[in-house]
Short mmCIF file of C-alpha atoms and ligand atoms in Angstrom, two decimals:
data_model
loop_
_atom_site.label_atom_id
_atom_site.label_comp_id
_atom_site.label_asym_id
_atom_site.label_seq_id
_atom_site.Cartn_x
_atom_site.Cartn_y
_atom_site.Cartn_z
CA MET B 92 74.82 55.58 341.22
CA TYR B 93 76.91 58.19 342.70
CA LYS B 94 77.09 61.65 341.28
CA ILE B 95 80.31 62.80 341.52
CA THR B 96 81.56 66.85 340.49
CA THR B 97 84.81 67.08 338.47
CA ILE B 98 87.43 69.74 338.26
CA GLY B 99 89.59 69.33 336.08
CA GLY B 100 91.12 72.58 336.02
CA ASP B 101 94.00 74.22 334.43
CA GLY B 102 97.91 72.58 333.13
CA ILE B 103 97.61 69.06 334.41
CA GLY B 104 94.77 69.76 336.46
CA PRO B 105 92.64 68.58 333.21
CA GLU B 106 95.46 65.28 332.47
CA VAL B 107 95.62 63.92 336.20
CA MET B 108 91.99 63.98 336.33
CA GLU B 109 91.31 61.74 333.12
CA GLY B 110 94.02 59.79 334.58
CA ALA B 111 91.61 58.91 337.24
CA LEU B 112 88.12 59.08 336.05
CA THR B 113 89.29 56.50 333.32
CA VAL B 114 90.56 54.17 336.64
CA LEU B 115 86.82 55.20 338.72
CA GLU B 116 85.14 54.02 335.60
CA SER B 117 86.85 50.30 334.75
CA LEU B 118 85.14 49.72 338.22
CA ASP B 119 82.21 47.78 338.37
CA ILE B 120 80.45 50.91 340.42
CA ASN B 121 78.24 53.68 338.93
CA PHE B 122 78.85 57.27 338.79
CA ASP B 123 77.11 60.03 336.80
CA PHE B 124 79.98 62.00 336.61
CA ILE B 125 79.41 66.37 335.97
CA GLU B 126 82.40 68.60 335.06
CA ALA B 127 82.87 71.65 336.49
CA GLU B 128 84.94 74.61 336.14
CA ALA B 129 87.58 76.68 337.97
CA GLY B 130 90.43 78.27 337.54
CA LYS B 131 92.69 80.47 334.83
CA LYS B 132 91.06 79.00 331.95
CA CYS B 133 87.38 78.94 333.77
CA LEU B 134 88.34 82.82 334.35
CA GLU B 135 89.76 84.05 331.18
CA LYS B 136 85.92 82.39 329.73
CA ASN B 137 83.11 83.70 332.55
CA GLY B 138 84.83 85.91 334.08
CA LYS B 139 85.08 84.46 337.84
CA THR B 140 87.57 82.09 339.23
CA ILE B 141 84.99 80.16 340.23
CA PRO B 142 81.36 80.50 339.15
CA GLU B 143 78.09 79.68 341.05
CA GLU B 144 77.42 76.71 339.28
CA THR B 145 80.04 74.79 340.58
CA ILE B 146 79.62 75.38 344.04
CA LYS B 147 75.82 74.82 343.12
CA SER B 148 77.01 71.31 341.71
CA ALA B 149 79.82 70.05 344.67
CA LYS B 150 76.99 70.42 347.03
CA LYS B 151 74.77 68.39 345.09
CA SER B 152 77.18 65.50 344.40
CA ASP B 153 78.18 62.71 346.74
CA ALA B 154 81.23 63.38 346.38
CA THR B 155 83.41 66.52 344.30
CA LEU B 156 87.17 65.35 342.44
CA PHE B 157 89.47 68.72 342.20
CA GLY B 158 92.59 68.66 339.41
CA ALA B 159 94.35 72.24 340.13
CA ILE B 160 94.53 75.40 339.20
CA THR B 161 96.68 78.20 337.86
CA THR B 162 96.54 81.13 340.76
CA VAL B 163 95.55 83.71 339.43
CA SER B 164 96.96 87.48 341.64
CA ASN B 165 94.62 89.99 342.64
CA GLU B 166 91.14 87.11 342.21
CA LYS B 167 90.44 84.55 345.92
CA SER B 168 91.79 81.05 345.51
CA PRO B 169 88.61 78.89 343.81
CA ILE B 170 89.51 75.47 346.25
CA ILE B 171 89.97 77.80 348.95
CA ALA B 172 86.82 78.83 348.48
CA LEU B 173 85.49 76.05 347.22
CA ARG B 174 86.97 74.18 350.65
CA LYS B 175 85.19 76.50 352.56
CA ASN B 176 81.06 76.65 351.05
CA LEU B 177 81.17 73.08 351.69
CA ASP B 178 82.95 73.69 354.97
CA VAL B 179 84.89 70.65 354.49
CA TYR B 180 87.49 71.26 357.65
CA GLY B 181 89.53 69.21 357.52
CA ASN B 182 92.64 67.74 355.17
CA LEU B 183 93.99 64.79 355.21
CA ARG B 184 97.03 63.94 353.16
CA PRO B 185 98.61 60.64 354.00
CA VAL B 186 102.39 59.95 353.55
CA LYS B 187 103.15 56.98 352.14
CA SER B 188 106.21 55.15 350.83
CA PHE B 189 105.44 52.80 347.44
CA GLU B 190 107.89 49.47 346.62
CA GLY B 191 110.05 50.70 343.46
CA ILE B 192 110.32 54.84 344.44
CA SER B 193 113.50 55.52 345.16
CA CYS B 194 113.18 58.27 347.78
CA LEU B 195 114.17 60.33 351.28
CA TYR B 196 112.27 56.75 353.60
CA PRO B 197 110.71 53.72 351.82
CA ASN B 198 108.61 52.96 354.74
CA LEU B 199 106.76 55.54 355.42
CA ASP B 200 102.85 55.82 356.45
CA PHE B 201 102.01 58.44 358.07
CA TYR B 202 99.24 61.54 358.00
CA ILE B 203 99.42 65.01 358.24
CA VAL B 204 95.70 66.78 358.76
CA ARG B 205 95.98 70.30 358.26
CA GLU B 206 93.12 72.34 359.19
CA ASN B 207 92.01 74.26 356.15
CA THR B 208 89.12 76.68 356.80
CA GLU B 209 90.56 79.41 358.54
CA GLY B 210 94.33 79.61 360.24
CA LEU B 211 96.50 82.76 358.04
CA TYR B 212 93.85 81.35 355.34
CA SER B 213 91.18 82.86 355.82
CA GLU B 214 91.85 85.95 353.25
CA ILE B 215 91.44 88.57 355.83
CA GLU B 216 93.85 90.90 354.51
CA TYR B 217 94.30 94.90 354.26
CA CYS B 218 97.14 98.16 353.44
CA SER B 219 97.29 100.91 355.05
CA GLU B 220 96.66 103.23 353.67
CA ASP B 221 99.53 104.78 352.17
CA GLU B 222 100.53 100.98 351.68
CA ARG B 223 103.64 100.79 354.16
CA THR B 224 101.99 98.32 355.36
CA ALA B 225 100.32 94.93 355.28
CA VAL B 226 97.99 92.85 357.56
CA SER B 227 97.25 89.95 357.02
CA HIS B 228 94.63 88.40 359.92
CA ARG B 229 95.53 84.88 361.51
CA VAL B 230 91.93 83.10 362.15
CA ILE B 231 91.76 80.91 364.83
CA THR B 232 89.10 79.22 366.43
CA LYS B 233 87.51 77.95 369.54
CA LYS B 234 84.62 75.58 367.45
CA SER B 235 87.19 74.88 364.03
CA SER B 236 89.87 73.44 366.16
CA GLU B 237 87.73 71.63 368.71
CA LYS B 238 87.08 70.09 365.14
CA ILE B 239 89.96 69.02 363.44
CA ILE B 240 91.91 67.67 366.17
CA ASP B 241 88.21 65.50 367.43
CA PHE B 242 88.57 64.54 363.53
CA THR B 243 92.32 63.24 363.64
CA PHE B 244 92.40 61.20 366.63
CA LYS B 245 89.50 59.32 365.12
CA GLN B 246 91.32 59.33 362.11
CA ALA B 247 93.72 58.43 363.67
CA ILE B 248 90.61 55.46 366.05
CA GLU B 249 89.66 53.82 362.65
CA ASN B 250 93.03 53.40 361.21
CA LYS B 251 94.25 51.85 364.53
CA ARG B 252 97.02 54.49 364.89
CA GLU B 253 98.82 55.47 368.19
CA LYS B 254 99.68 58.39 368.73
CA VAL B 255 99.01 62.29 367.31
CA THR B 256 101.40 65.02 367.07
CA CYS B 257 99.82 68.56 367.81
CA VAL B 258 102.13 71.02 366.07
CA HIS B 259 101.76 74.55 366.69
CA LYS B 260 103.61 77.85 367.36
CA ALA B 261 102.75 78.59 370.74
CA ASN B 262 106.38 80.24 372.18
CA VAL B 263 105.37 82.82 369.85
CA LEU B 264 101.56 82.86 369.02
CA LYS B 265 100.52 83.00 371.85
CA LYS B 266 96.71 83.61 371.48
CA THR B 267 96.18 81.68 368.35
CA ASP B 268 98.56 78.96 369.10
CA GLY B 269 98.41 78.41 371.92
CA LEU B 270 94.36 78.20 371.86
CA PHE B 271 95.13 75.32 369.68
CA LYS B 272 97.42 73.39 371.91
CA GLU B 273 94.94 74.37 374.75
CA ILE B 274 92.28 72.39 372.75
CA PHE B 275 94.53 69.60 371.13
CA TYR B 276 95.41 68.49 375.30
CA LYS B 277 91.23 69.30 376.52
CA VAL B 278 90.34 66.75 373.27
CA ALA B 279 92.86 63.94 373.76
CA LYS B 280 91.13 63.58 377.28
CA LYS B 281 88.59 61.73 375.59
CA TYR B 282 90.86 59.37 373.82
CA PRO B 283 92.87 57.93 376.71
CA ASN B 284 94.47 55.50 374.75
CA ILE B 285 95.44 57.51 371.99
CA LYS B 286 99.91 58.67 372.46
CA THR B 287 99.21 62.14 372.58
CA GLU B 288 103.04 65.18 372.13
CA ASP B 289 103.46 68.37 370.33
CA TYR B 290 105.85 70.01 368.68
CA TYR B 291 106.78 73.95 367.48
CA VAL B 292 106.83 73.82 363.47
CA ASP B 293 110.32 75.12 363.35
CA ALA B 294 111.20 72.07 364.91
CA MET B 295 108.52 69.27 363.40
CA ALA B 296 110.41 70.51 360.13
CA MET B 297 113.31 68.70 361.12
CA TYR B 298 112.25 65.55 362.42
CA LEU B 299 110.31 65.69 360.16
CA VAL B 300 113.61 64.63 357.93
CA GLN B 301 115.44 63.30 360.76
CA ARG B 302 113.24 60.81 362.51
CA PRO B 303 109.38 60.78 359.88
CA GLU B 304 108.52 57.08 360.54
CA ASP B 305 108.11 57.86 364.55
CA PHE B 306 104.96 59.86 363.70
CA ASP B 307 101.56 58.68 362.93
CA TYR B 308 99.06 61.91 362.88
CA ILE B 309 100.39 65.40 362.80
CA VAL B 310 97.13 67.79 363.07
CA THR B 311 97.82 71.95 362.58
CA THR B 312 96.43 74.79 361.21
CA ASN B 313 96.64 75.79 357.58
CA LEU B 314 99.79 76.42 356.43
CA PHE B 315 101.98 74.82 358.52
CA GLY B 316 99.96 71.95 357.37
CA ASP B 317 100.44 73.42 353.38
CA ILE B 318 103.96 73.53 353.95
CA LEU B 319 104.52 70.48 356.48
CA SER B 320 102.33 68.25 353.76
CA ASP B 321 104.69 69.59 351.04
CA GLU B 322 108.22 68.51 353.24
CA ALA B 323 106.75 65.73 353.92
CA ALA B 324 105.86 64.28 349.75
CA GLY B 325 109.82 64.88 349.60
CA LEU B 326 110.46 62.44 351.62
CA VAL B 327 108.28 59.85 349.98
CA GLY B 328 109.13 60.16 345.84
CA GLY B 329 107.31 64.07 345.26
CA LEU B 330 103.95 65.29 344.66
CA GLY B 331 103.20 62.82 341.73
CA LEU B 332 102.28 60.22 345.15
CA ALA B 333 100.58 62.67 346.81
CA PRO B 334 96.72 62.66 347.44
CA SER B 335 94.45 64.56 350.04
CA GLY B 336 90.93 64.42 350.57
CA ASN B 337 88.52 67.10 352.13
CA ILE B 338 86.39 65.85 354.53
CA GLY B 339 83.42 67.88 356.04
CA ASP B 340 80.61 66.79 357.75
CA LYS B 341 78.23 66.94 355.55
CA TYR B 342 80.99 66.86 352.20
CA GLY B 343 83.35 65.44 350.39
CA LEU B 344 86.73 67.32 347.62
CA PHE B 345 88.96 64.73 346.82
CA GLU B 346 92.03 66.31 344.99
CA PRO B 347 96.31 66.26 344.71
CA VAL B 348 98.73 67.70 346.23
CA HIS B 349 100.62 69.50 343.44
CA GLY B 350 98.97 72.35 342.22
CA SER B 351 98.98 72.82 338.27
CA ALA B 352 102.06 72.52 337.06
CA PRO B 353 102.75 74.60 334.16
CA ASP B 354 106.32 73.62 333.55
CA ILE B 355 105.66 70.00 332.25
CA ALA B 356 101.49 71.15 330.96
CA GLY B 357 100.35 70.24 327.80
CA ARG B 358 103.02 67.66 327.43
CA ASN B 359 101.10 64.34 329.16
CA ILE B 360 103.68 63.53 331.44
CA SER B 361 101.96 64.55 334.27
CA ASN B 362 101.75 61.69 336.98
CA PRO B 363 98.16 60.75 337.20
CA ILE B 364 98.53 58.77 340.64
CA ALA B 365 98.30 61.84 342.91
CA MET B 366 94.85 61.85 341.64
CA ILE B 367 94.28 58.44 341.29
CA LEU B 368 94.92 57.74 345.04
CA SER B 369 93.27 61.30 345.84
CA SER B 370 89.82 59.84 343.65
CA GLY B 371 90.57 55.79 346.04
CA MET B 372 90.17 58.08 349.58
CA MET B 373 86.90 58.86 347.83
CA LEU B 374 85.90 55.92 347.75
CA ASP B 375 86.51 55.26 350.72
CA PHE B 376 84.20 58.36 351.84
CA LEU B 377 81.84 57.04 349.79
CA ASN B 378 82.11 53.55 351.94
CA GLU B 379 82.95 51.90 349.00
CA LYS B 380 85.95 50.50 351.13
CA TYR B 381 86.67 46.99 349.06
CA TYR B 382 86.65 48.99 345.46
CA ALA B 383 89.80 51.78 347.97
CA ASN B 384 91.68 49.77 348.29
CA GLN B 385 91.60 47.27 345.22
CA ILE B 386 93.01 51.17 343.75
CA ARG B 387 95.79 51.43 346.72
CA ILE B 388 96.87 47.61 345.29
CA ALA B 389 97.18 48.14 341.97
CA ILE B 390 98.83 50.53 341.94
CA GLU B 391 101.58 49.41 344.43
CA ASN B 392 101.80 47.13 342.45
CA VAL B 393 102.31 49.21 338.67
CA LEU B 394 104.89 50.87 340.72
CA LYS B 395 106.72 48.10 342.07
CA LYS B 396 107.15 46.52 338.89
CA ARG B 397 108.47 49.76 337.63
CA LYS B 398 107.64 48.76 334.02
CA ILE B 399 104.92 52.27 333.43
CA ALA B 400 106.55 55.53 335.12
CA THR B 401 105.91 58.91 334.06
CA PRO B 402 109.22 60.65 333.67
CA ASP B 403 108.72 62.27 337.46
CA LEU B 404 109.73 58.19 338.76
CA GLY B 405 112.62 58.17 336.18
CA GLY B 406 110.02 56.67 333.36
CA THR B 407 109.29 57.87 329.61
CA ASN B 408 105.54 57.05 329.54
CA LYS B 409 102.86 59.27 329.47
CA THR B 410 100.51 59.94 332.00
CA ILE B 411 97.20 58.13 330.95
CA GLU B 412 99.34 55.72 328.94
CA LEU B 413 100.52 54.54 333.50
CA ALA B 414 96.59 55.12 334.14
CA ASN B 415 95.93 52.51 331.92
CA ALA B 416 98.84 50.21 333.17
CA VAL B 417 96.45 50.74 336.89
CA VAL B 418 93.17 49.10 335.07
CA ASP B 419 94.90 46.28 334.53
CA GLU B 420 96.50 45.98 337.71
CA LEU B 421 92.63 46.42 339.09
CA LYS B 422 91.89 42.79 336.18
CA LYS B 423 94.49 40.58 337.11
CA LEU B 424 93.30 41.11 340.95
P1 NAI D 733 102.77 72.63 341.43
O1 NAI D 733 103.06 71.19 342.59
O2 NAI D 733 102.17 72.37 340.82
O3 NAI D 733 104.85 71.94 341.25
C1 NAI D 733 106.11 71.95 341.58
C2 NAI D 733 106.70 71.27 341.33
O4 NAI D 733 106.16 69.29 341.21
C3 NAI D 733 106.02 71.10 339.11
O5 NAI D 733 108.63 70.92 339.71
C4 NAI D 733 105.88 69.94 338.82
O6 NAI D 733 106.56 69.82 337.34
C5 NAI D 733 106.61 69.16 339.75
N1 NAI D 733 105.40 68.12 339.68
C6 NAI D 733 103.43 68.70 340.57
N2 NAI D 733 103.50 67.61 340.55
C7 NAI D 733 102.95 67.45 339.09
C8 NAI D 733 102.97 65.63 338.60
N3 NAI D 733 101.25 65.20 339.29
N4 NAI D 733 103.76 65.27 338.10
C9 NAI D 733 104.88 65.30 338.13
N5 NAI D 733 105.52 66.34 338.81
C10 NAI D 733 104.79 67.36 338.88
O7 NAI D 733 103.93 73.75 342.47
P2 NAI D 733 103.62 75.07 340.78
O8 NAI D 733 104.89 74.87 340.26
O9 NAI D 733 103.88 75.85 343.28
O10 NAI D 733 102.39 76.03 340.93
C11 NAI D 733 101.80 76.03 339.88
C12 NAI D 733 100.82 76.48 340.26
O11 NAI D 733 99.62 75.72 340.71
C13 NAI D 733 101.11 77.44 340.68
O12 NAI D 733 99.95 78.97 340.15
C14 NAI D 733 99.94 77.65 342.10
O13 NAI D 733 99.21 78.86 342.21
C15 NAI D 733 99.31 76.74 341.74
N6 NAI D 733 98.78 75.89 343.30
C16 NAI D 733 97.60 75.18 342.95
C17 NAI D 733 97.14 74.55 343.74
C18 NAI D 733 95.21 73.30 343.72
O14 NAI D 733 95.20 74.06 342.51
N7 NAI D 733 95.60 72.65 344.78
C19 NAI D 733 97.77 74.16 344.77
C20 NAI D 733 99.50 74.05 344.61
C21 NAI D 733 99.61 75.26 344.32
MG1 MG D 734 99.89 73.64 349.13
#
């Protein structure tokens, strides 16, 4: 029996969560799902965007599933709080094309690994007294950089990939990204069979559009990873298909790359595939590799057939209909 904390959140978060839980419940695995709150609705109800009980529940669980939240200005981000509290330093974001989905690149299969606990998202910001200057700290530590880079090389080896690419801006951010780049090549020495290279983030933004098939694993700092992974999602059919895992030494937190999509929320037309793929990554983390693969195969089959599709994929189906199509496909495997 796996204890799983589920945080639906705001907007389309609860819709896509329902889709993922429908798929998980159809598997021959016992789950105890514990619902917890975070986000804008939670703030209105409890006075906090993330109550202590939610963090406690996540810490007591085998893994956590997170839908999406709507950001509230002047409040700290609950997902960043959760990532930091659980010390899930590795944000693994697969970039994969699917047959049947029209996109810029039909044959992509690579990963972006984003450092998740520091960098420009350290949330250390202040204004000068006259409010004419605002400053944000970009914290890069040797310890976190070593951990994320080592994590990436280990993932590359486990997944039988050839190369790890480090992305930074060390020509301008000489101290912070200078350190990140230096640590990259130091850690790389432990993995002589993996090829290495590094690029400046601005050039990388272009290479991702020009020749994304050249990459296996990309490792980078927090903000660059956030931006490049949305760009990469755009190469393979959009945010509705982009999952992610936040992985640390102890905890795992799995969520789609997308946000609460207020433009389509409440109509039950959001695409649940990113959330279902994220729950597949959770099964990998729980070492339920067989079922994780079954989920991925079922999704590939559903997308290939093009019979059931939400509007973002060019169809007219509802969120739950697409999730049910995955369940039906799983039964056939
Ligand atoms: P978003 O990811 O919510 O939406 C961007 C675009 O993609 C929208 O056109 C939306 O309709 C579409 N989209 C996203 N997910 C989809 C899905 N599953 N199916 C179909 N279409 C989908 O980003 P946006 O609009 O910039 O932010 C909305 C809110 O979400 C903001 O409050 C933002 O701060 C928050 N946000 C939260 C995140 C999280 O909870 N981890 C991550 C990113 C944004
Ligand atoms: Mg983002």
